[in-house]
């Protein structure tokens, strides 16, 4: 298969732990990544931590792992952070997007974990790839917005991307080293979210609290809502196309409510390879951070006899149209997924604020895609410009809907 895996990282002796720059260290992925680091100090050390505005948690992380560089969202957060740090420990503290970019290309970092939520993770991911880093990618939006650009830069710099998303990590483990001609199809599994069996009429009055209550995974607010609408799976389909170099018609989706089979690779001989395990992100995180070695994670294997059975079903395409909208956006042009993602991020923000109904999320996205003129966005700045314009358009359309 054609992937971003340009070469295998060398096996490292215990005396030379891999140094990490963790972008989004106070989020769900970041905190779990630090659990892996904590369990394997002989293999991993922290060179930089970048977070948003959670100065208190970042200070605790910094005190434990003592990175040379910290980054926060703004000066106000930096001012709150400094007095929280232990005496005698004086790391460099940077702020804003530029600070995060510096953390991404830090010379002392062997690997960058990109786990900033949303399109905000694109520029730091781009910087890490431009610097030729190994990138453990948990920011799918980087590929949704700029997959072609990231691929080209990986080829130029020798950067390596390892997928942290559980579905893509599963496919990487199952199929990345198979011959491309042997692969028939990639199949992403979806839990179906909290409303898998709810009637369409129920979806009209869904509250944020209900949508945030995922049955299997513990995730941040944004990805939890995306899982409830199935947009998360739509973005993952686009990510898989870029990551593994396959066309959209070779990426399928099946609902698997137990979340034990994380994805499957289907081959021309009729066989399928599935990656199975408990729904715990530490497995995929550790696989990437310590690749190509496997290490203990503290996650217990699944007791198949106790589980009893695994079931699979078709997605409800009509009741959860975000999955269809994502596929249509990818097929339309390179720039349509940029608009799709921007509109979705705005829609989720408005839904969580109580200003947009649950079914208004796909409605707003559909309206934004219909208004897009299809103009190209080929380089980083034009991609980010279109992202900003699409967000403004989404907010304008939402305000117009509120006024009506």
Short mmCIF file of C-alpha atoms in Angstrom, two decimals:
data_model
loop_
_atom_site.label_atom_id
_atom_site.label_comp_id
_atom_site.label_asym_id
_atom_site.label_seq_id
_atom_site.Cartn_x
_atom_site.Cartn_y
_atom_site.Cartn_z
CA UNK A 1 0.00 0.00 0.00
CA UNK A 2 1.07 3.58 -0.56
CA UNK A 3 1.22 5.30 2.82
CA UNK A 4 3.06 8.05 4.59
CA UNK A 5 5.35 5.44 6.11
CA UNK A 6 8.45 6.36 4.13
CA UNK A 7 10.85 4.30 6.23
CA UNK A 8 10.87 2.41 9.49
CA UNK A 9 12.31 4.38 12.42
CA UNK A 10 15.41 2.72 13.85
CA UNK A 11 15.13 0.56 16.93
CA UNK A 12 16.51 2.51 19.85
CA UNK A 13 18.44 1.10 22.79
CA UNK A 14 17.08 1.81 26.25
CA UNK A 15 19.87 4.35 26.78
CA UNK A 16 18.47 6.58 24.03
CA UNK A 17 14.78 7.25 24.68
CA UNK A 18 12.75 8.88 21.93
CA UNK A 19 12.12 12.55 22.69
CA UNK A 20 8.58 13.85 22.18
CA UNK A 21 6.92 17.17 21.52
CA UNK A 22 3.28 16.80 22.62
CA UNK A 23 0.88 19.25 21.01
CA UNK A 24 -2.40 19.28 22.92
CA UNK A 25 -0.95 17.80 26.10
CA UNK A 26 -3.90 18.68 28.37
CA UNK A 27 -6.53 17.14 26.08
CA UNK A 28 -7.80 13.56 26.05
CA UNK A 29 -5.11 12.20 23.70
CA UNK A 30 -2.34 14.25 25.30
CA UNK A 31 -3.06 13.10 28.85
CA UNK A 32 -3.25 9.47 27.74
CA UNK A 33 0.02 9.87 25.83
CA UNK A 34 1.68 11.05 29.03
CA UNK A 35 0.39 7.91 30.74
CA UNK A 36 2.33 5.92 28.14
CA UNK A 37 5.43 8.06 28.67
CA UNK A 38 5.12 7.64 32.43
CA UNK A 39 5.02 3.86 32.03
CA UNK A 40 8.08 3.74 29.74
CA UNK A 41 10.71 6.28 30.85
CA UNK A 42 13.43 4.11 29.32
CA UNK A 43 11.88 4.53 25.87
CA UNK A 44 10.27 7.96 25.95
CA UNK A 45 11.00 11.42 27.30
CA UNK A 46 9.23 14.77 26.88
CA UNK A 47 11.00 17.64 25.11
CA UNK A 48 8.03 20.03 24.78
CA UNK A 49 4.42 20.38 25.92
CA UNK A 50 1.89 22.61 24.17
CA UNK A 51 -1.58 23.25 25.57
CA UNK A 52 -4.41 25.74 25.40
CA UNK A 53 -5.53 27.63 28.50
CA UNK A 54 -5.40 24.92 31.16
CA UNK A 55 -2.40 26.37 33.01
CA UNK A 56 -3.01 24.31 36.14
CA UNK A 57 -2.87 20.91 34.44
CA UNK A 58 0.02 21.96 32.21
CA UNK A 59 1.98 23.05 35.29
CA UNK A 60 1.46 19.61 36.84
CA UNK A 61 2.61 17.91 33.65
CA UNK A 62 5.62 20.18 33.33
CA UNK A 63 6.64 19.61 36.95
CA UNK A 64 6.63 15.86 36.38
CA UNK A 65 8.25 15.61 32.95
CA UNK A 66 10.45 18.76 32.96
CA UNK A 67 10.40 19.61 29.23
CA UNK A 68 12.64 22.44 28.04
CA UNK A 69 9.76 24.14 26.17
CA UNK A 70 6.17 24.94 27.07
CA UNK A 71 3.55 26.62 24.92
CA UNK A 72 0.12 28.03 25.83
CA UNK A 73 -2.64 29.81 24.00
CA UNK A 74 -1.92 33.42 25.05
CA UNK A 75 0.06 35.75 27.30
CA UNK A 76 -2.60 35.69 30.02
CA UNK A 77 -2.28 31.92 30.33
CA UNK A 78 1.51 32.17 30.31
CA UNK A 79 1.32 34.68 33.18
CA UNK A 80 -0.86 32.25 35.15
CA UNK A 81 1.47 29.36 34.36
CA UNK A 82 4.81 30.79 35.49
CA UNK A 83 4.14 31.02 39.26
CA UNK A 84 2.72 27.47 39.21
CA UNK A 85 6.01 25.92 38.07
CA UNK A 86 8.44 24.46 40.64
CA UNK A 87 11.31 26.57 41.87
CA UNK A 88 14.53 26.17 39.94
CA UNK A 89 12.70 24.96 36.82
CA UNK A 90 12.65 27.63 34.12
CA UNK A 91 11.59 26.31 30.72
CA UNK A 92 11.07 28.53 27.70
CA UNK A 93 7.39 29.52 27.55
CA UNK A 94 5.98 30.43 24.14
CA UNK A 95 2.47 31.52 23.20
CA UNK A 96 -0.02 31.27 20.39
CA UNK A 97 0.10 29.52 17.07
CA UNK A 98 3.70 30.54 16.40
CA UNK A 99 4.77 29.07 19.72
CA UNK A 100 3.05 25.82 18.82
CA UNK A 101 4.84 25.81 15.46
CA UNK A 102 8.17 26.19 17.28
CA UNK A 103 7.28 23.25 19.51
CA UNK A 104 6.43 21.22 16.40
CA UNK A 105 9.81 21.78 14.78
CA UNK A 106 11.89 21.71 17.96
CA UNK A 107 15.30 20.31 17.07
CA UNK A 108 15.45 18.26 20.25
CA UNK A 109 12.22 16.38 19.44
CA UNK A 110 12.42 13.08 17.53
CA UNK A 111 8.65 12.75 17.29
CA UNK A 112 5.71 15.16 17.38
CA UNK A 113 2.33 14.05 18.70
CA UNK A 114 -0.20 16.27 16.91
CA UNK A 115 -3.39 16.11 18.98
CA UNK A 116 -4.69 19.67 18.83
CA UNK A 117 -8.41 19.58 18.07
CA UNK A 118 -9.71 20.79 14.72
CA UNK A 119 -8.22 22.91 11.95
CA UNK A 120 -6.06 24.68 14.55
CA UNK A 121 -3.75 21.67 14.34
CA UNK A 122 -2.95 22.11 10.65
CA UNK A 123 -0.16 24.69 10.80
CA UNK A 124 1.79 22.93 13.58
CA UNK A 125 1.42 19.58 11.80
CA UNK A 126 2.62 21.20 8.58
CA UNK A 127 5.62 22.61 10.46
CA UNK A 128 6.51 19.20 11.88
CA UNK A 129 6.33 17.58 8.45
CA UNK A 130 8.36 20.41 6.91
CA UNK A 131 11.03 19.73 9.54
CA UNK A 132 11.14 16.05 8.55
CA UNK A 133 9.81 14.82 11.89
CA UNK A 134 8.13 11.57 12.77
CA UNK A 135 4.55 12.68 13.39
CA UNK A 136 2.10 10.67 15.48
CA UNK A 137 -1.06 12.15 13.99
CA UNK A 138 -4.21 12.45 16.07
CA UNK A 139 -5.39 15.57 14.22
CA UNK A 140 -7.37 14.20 11.30
CA UNK A 141 -8.24 17.71 10.13
CA UNK A 142 -4.65 18.17 8.92
CA UNK A 143 -5.33 15.58 6.23
CA UNK A 144 -8.96 16.55 5.62
CA UNK A 145 -7.88 20.12 4.81
CA UNK A 146 -4.48 19.54 3.25
CA UNK A 147 -3.89 15.85 2.62
CA UNK A 148 -2.34 16.39 -0.81
CA UNK A 149 -0.03 19.09 0.53
CA UNK A 150 1.09 16.96 3.48
CA UNK A 151 1.78 13.98 1.19
CA UNK A 152 3.94 16.08 -1.10
CA UNK A 153 5.89 17.52 1.82
CA UNK A 154 6.48 14.09 3.34
CA UNK A 155 8.02 13.01 0.05
CA UNK A 156 10.27 16.10 0.04
CA UNK A 157 11.46 16.02 3.66
CA UNK A 158 11.33 12.32 4.52
CA UNK A 159 8.83 12.96 7.30
CA UNK A 160 6.96 9.92 8.56
CA UNK A 161 3.33 9.96 9.70
CA UNK A 162 1.99 7.30 12.03
CA UNK A 163 -1.81 7.33 12.50
CA UNK A 164 -3.08 7.62 16.08
CA UNK A 165 -6.81 7.52 15.29
CA UNK A 166 -7.85 4.03 16.39
CA UNK A 167 -9.39 3.18 13.00
CA UNK A 168 -6.40 4.27 10.94
CA UNK A 169 -3.94 2.77 13.37
CA UNK A 170 -5.86 -0.49 13.00
CA UNK A 171 -5.60 -0.30 9.21
CA UNK A 172 -1.91 0.54 9.46
CA UNK A 173 -1.33 -2.55 11.56
CA UNK A 174 -3.48 -4.75 9.32
CA UNK A 175 -2.49 -3.62 5.86
CA UNK A 176 0.21 -0.96 5.57
CA UNK A 177 2.93 -3.42 4.62
CA UNK A 178 0.88 -5.46 2.16
CA UNK A 179 1.28 -5.09 -1.58
CA UNK A 180 -1.09 -2.45 -2.94
CA UNK A 181 -2.39 -4.84 -5.59
CA UNK A 182 -3.45 -7.29 -2.87
CA UNK A 183 -5.82 -4.82 -1.21
CA UNK A 184 -9.43 -4.67 -2.29
CA UNK A 185 -10.95 -2.34 0.29
CA UNK A 186 -10.50 -0.63 3.66
CA UNK A 187 -13.43 -0.88 6.08
CA UNK A 188 -13.72 1.65 8.89
CA UNK A 189 -15.84 0.65 11.86
CA UNK A 190 -18.15 3.11 13.63
CA UNK A 191 -19.76 2.65 17.01
CA UNK A 192 -22.92 4.34 15.77
CA UNK A 193 -22.74 6.85 18.62
CA UNK A 194 -25.31 7.33 21.38
CA UNK A 195 -28.29 7.52 19.00
CA UNK A 196 -27.76 4.40 16.91
CA UNK A 197 -31.20 2.99 17.68
CA UNK A 198 -33.09 6.23 18.23
CA UNK A 199 -36.00 7.11 15.98
CA UNK A 200 -35.51 9.96 13.53
CA UNK A 201 -38.09 12.01 15.46
CA UNK A 202 -35.96 11.70 18.63
CA UNK A 203 -33.03 13.42 16.90
CA UNK A 204 -35.05 16.62 16.52
CA UNK A 205 -34.76 17.39 20.25
CA UNK A 206 -31.33 16.01 21.17
CA UNK A 207 -29.51 18.01 23.86
CA UNK A 208 -25.74 18.56 24.11
CA UNK A 209 -25.67 16.47 27.30
CA UNK A 210 -27.23 13.53 25.49
CA UNK A 211 -24.90 13.87 22.49
CA UNK A 212 -21.81 14.01 24.70
CA UNK A 213 -22.69 10.69 26.36
CA UNK A 214 -20.78 8.28 24.10
CA UNK A 215 -21.47 4.62 24.95
CA UNK A 216 -17.91 3.29 24.48
CA UNK A 217 -15.22 5.96 24.27
CA UNK A 218 -14.08 8.73 26.60
CA UNK A 219 -13.36 11.70 24.32
CA UNK A 220 -13.38 15.48 24.22
CA UNK A 221 -16.56 17.43 23.51
CA UNK A 222 -15.96 18.15 19.84
CA UNK A 223 -15.15 14.59 18.78
CA UNK A 224 -18.01 13.26 20.92
CA UNK A 225 -20.50 15.40 19.00
CA UNK A 226 -18.87 14.38 15.71
CA UNK A 227 -19.34 10.76 16.73
CA UNK A 228 -23.00 11.39 17.50
CA UNK A 229 -23.61 12.92 14.05
CA UNK A 230 -21.29 10.40 12.27
CA UNK A 231 -19.26 13.34 10.95
CA UNK A 232 -16.28 11.86 12.73
CA UNK A 233 -16.54 8.82 10.50
CA UNK A 234 -16.94 11.01 7.42
CA UNK A 235 -13.74 12.88 8.27
CA UNK A 236 -12.01 9.56 8.89
CA UNK A 237 -13.00 8.30 5.44
CA UNK A 238 -11.32 11.35 3.89
CA UNK A 239 -8.31 10.85 6.16
CA UNK A 240 -8.00 7.21 5.08
CA UNK A 241 -8.01 8.17 1.39
CA UNK A 242 -5.08 10.53 1.93
CA UNK A 243 -3.21 8.39 4.43
CA UNK A 244 -3.31 5.14 2.48
CA UNK A 245 -3.49 6.52 -1.07
CA UNK A 246 -6.80 4.90 -2.03
CA UNK A 247 -9.88 6.19 -3.81
CA UNK A 248 -13.11 6.90 -1.96
CA UNK A 249 -14.86 3.89 -3.51
CA UNK A 250 -12.32 1.62 -1.77
CA UNK A 251 -13.15 2.88 1.71
CA UNK A 252 -16.26 1.49 3.37
CA UNK A 253 -17.97 2.09 6.70
CA UNK A 254 -19.78 -0.43 8.88
CA UNK A 255 -21.41 0.17 12.26
CA UNK A 256 -19.94 -2.05 14.97
CA UNK A 257 -21.51 -1.08 18.30
CA UNK A 258 -19.12 -3.05 20.54
CA UNK A 259 -16.06 -1.02 19.33
CA UNK A 260 -13.83 -4.10 19.58
CA UNK A 261 -12.96 -4.41 15.89
CA UNK A 262 -11.32 -1.07 15.16
CA UNK A 263 -11.20 -1.51 11.37
CA UNK A 264 -10.63 -4.15 8.72
CA UNK A 265 -8.59 -4.62 5.56
CA UNK A 266 -10.20 -6.68 2.80
CA UNK A 267 -7.96 -8.42 0.25
CA UNK A 268 -8.44 -9.69 -3.29
CA UNK A 269 -8.30 -13.33 -2.17
CA UNK A 270 -11.45 -12.84 -0.10
CA UNK A 271 -9.67 -12.68 3.25
CA UNK A 272 -10.06 -9.91 5.80
CA UNK A 273 -7.64 -8.82 8.52
CA UNK A 274 -9.23 -7.11 11.54
CA UNK A 275 -7.51 -5.27 14.36
CA UNK A 276 -9.26 -6.01 17.65
CA UNK A 277 -8.87 -4.70 21.17
CA UNK A 278 -10.54 -2.83 23.99
CA UNK A 279 -11.83 0.68 23.17
CA UNK A 280 -8.88 2.39 24.84
CA UNK A 281 -6.79 4.97 22.97
CA UNK A 282 -3.64 4.09 24.90
CA UNK A 283 -3.18 1.09 22.61
CA UNK A 284 -2.96 3.16 19.42
CA UNK A 285 -1.00 5.93 21.14
CA UNK A 286 1.63 3.53 22.48
CA UNK A 287 1.86 1.78 19.12
CA UNK A 288 2.81 5.07 17.48
CA UNK A 289 5.02 6.54 20.20
CA UNK A 290 7.14 3.39 20.53
CA UNK A 291 6.89 2.15 16.93
CA UNK A 292 8.16 -0.27 15.71
CA UNK A 293 8.24 -1.88 19.18
CA UNK A 294 5.17 -2.96 21.10
CA UNK A 295 5.03 -2.09 24.77
CA UNK A 296 2.72 -2.64 27.71
CA UNK A 297 -0.15 -0.19 28.05
CA UNK A 298 -2.04 -1.38 31.12
CA UNK A 299 -5.00 -2.18 28.86
CA UNK A 300 -6.46 -5.64 29.49
CA UNK A 301 -7.12 -7.91 26.48
CA UNK A 302 -10.73 -8.46 25.52
CA UNK A 303 -12.32 -11.57 27.01
CA UNK A 304 -14.05 -12.86 23.89
CA UNK A 305 -16.01 -15.57 25.69
CA UNK A 306 -17.35 -13.03 28.17
CA UNK A 307 -18.11 -10.58 25.37
CA UNK A 308 -20.15 -13.25 23.65
CA UNK A 309 -20.58 -11.73 20.20
CA UNK A 310 -19.64 -9.06 17.69
CA UNK A 311 -22.28 -7.44 15.47
CA UNK A 312 -22.13 -5.28 12.36
CA UNK A 313 -24.74 -3.24 10.50
CA UNK A 314 -25.13 -0.62 7.80
CA UNK A 315 -24.97 3.07 8.79
CA UNK A 316 -28.28 4.94 8.78
CA UNK A 317 -27.33 7.21 5.90
CA UNK A 318 -30.58 9.18 5.77
CA UNK A 319 -30.89 9.85 9.51
CA UNK A 320 -27.20 10.77 9.90
CA UNK A 321 -26.40 12.67 6.68
CA UNK A 322 -22.98 13.98 7.79
CA UNK A 323 -21.34 10.77 6.61
CA UNK A 324 -22.80 11.25 3.14
CA UNK A 325 -21.88 14.95 3.09
CA UNK A 326 -18.24 14.12 3.82
CA UNK A 327 -18.04 11.62 0.98
CA UNK A 328 -19.70 14.06 -1.42
CA UNK A 329 -17.34 16.87 -0.38
CA UNK A 330 -14.27 14.74 -1.04
CA UNK A 331 -15.61 13.75 -4.46
CA UNK A 332 -16.46 17.37 -5.39
CA UNK A 333 -13.00 19.01 -5.20
CA UNK A 334 -9.93 19.41 -3.02
CA UNK A 335 -11.40 22.55 -1.48
CA UNK A 336 -14.83 21.21 -0.54
CA UNK A 337 -13.52 19.23 2.47
CA UNK A 338 -12.05 22.49 3.81
CA UNK A 339 -15.53 24.03 3.77
CA UNK A 340 -17.06 20.84 5.17
CA UNK A 341 -14.72 20.86 8.16
CA UNK A 342 -15.03 24.59 8.84
CA UNK A 343 -18.82 24.48 8.73
CA UNK A 344 -18.87 21.44 10.99
CA UNK A 345 -16.62 23.06 13.61
CA UNK A 346 -18.85 26.13 13.69
CA UNK A 347 -22.01 24.02 13.78
CA UNK A 348 -20.72 21.91 16.69
CA UNK A 349 -19.73 25.07 18.57
CA UNK A 350 -23.22 26.54 18.09
CA UNK A 351 -24.92 23.27 19.07
CA UNK A 352 -22.91 23.05 22.30
CA UNK A 353 -23.86 26.67 23.03
CA UNK A 354 -27.54 25.87 22.57
CA UNK A 355 -27.86 28.03 19.45
CA UNK A 356 -28.33 25.28 16.86
CA UNK A 357 -30.44 22.10 17.05
CA UNK A 358 -28.76 18.72 16.60
CA UNK A 359 -30.24 18.27 13.11
CA UNK A 360 -29.16 21.81 12.32
CA UNK A 361 -25.56 20.58 12.22
CA UNK A 362 -25.85 18.70 8.90
CA UNK A 363 -28.23 21.37 7.64
CA UNK A 364 -25.70 24.16 8.14
CA UNK A 365 -22.91 22.08 6.62
CA UNK A 366 -25.03 21.29 3.57
CA UNK A 367 -25.84 24.98 3.07
CA UNK A 368 -22.17 25.96 3.29
CA UNK A 369 -21.13 23.31 0.79
CA UNK A 370 -23.87 24.45 -1.60
CA UNK A 371 -22.59 28.04 -1.36
CA UNK A 372 -18.95 27.10 -2.07
CA UNK A 373 -17.75 28.14 -5.50
CA UNK A 374 -15.19 25.35 -5.71
CA UNK A 375 -12.16 27.63 -6.06
CA UNK A 376 -8.84 25.92 -5.55
CA UNK A 377 -6.82 26.12 -2.35
CA UNK A 378 -3.50 24.44 -3.02
CA UNK A 379 -0.98 25.92 -0.58
CA UNK A 380 -1.09 26.32 3.19
CA UNK A 381 -2.06 29.99 3.27
CA UNK A 382 -4.86 29.64 0.71
CA UNK A 383 -6.19 26.63 2.63
CA UNK A 384 -6.23 28.60 5.87
CA UNK A 385 -7.79 31.61 4.11
CA UNK A 386 -10.61 29.45 2.78
CA UNK A 387 -11.06 27.89 6.23
CA UNK A 388 -11.53 31.37 7.76
CA UNK A 389 -13.94 32.45 5.00
CA UNK A 390 -15.98 29.26 5.35
CA UNK A 391 -16.29 29.78 9.11
CA UNK A 392 -17.51 33.33 8.59
CA UNK A 393 -20.02 32.11 6.00
CA UNK A 394 -21.26 29.41 8.37
CA UNK A 395 -21.80 31.92 11.17
CA UNK A 396 -23.63 34.28 8.81
CA UNK A 397 -25.91 31.49 7.60
CA UNK A 398 -26.57 30.43 11.19
CA UNK A 399 -27.45 33.99 12.23
CA UNK A 400 -29.76 34.28 9.25
CA UNK A 401 -31.46 31.05 10.32
CA UNK A 402 -31.88 32.35 13.88
CA UNK A 403 -33.39 35.59 12.57
CA UNK A 404 -35.82 33.67 10.40
#
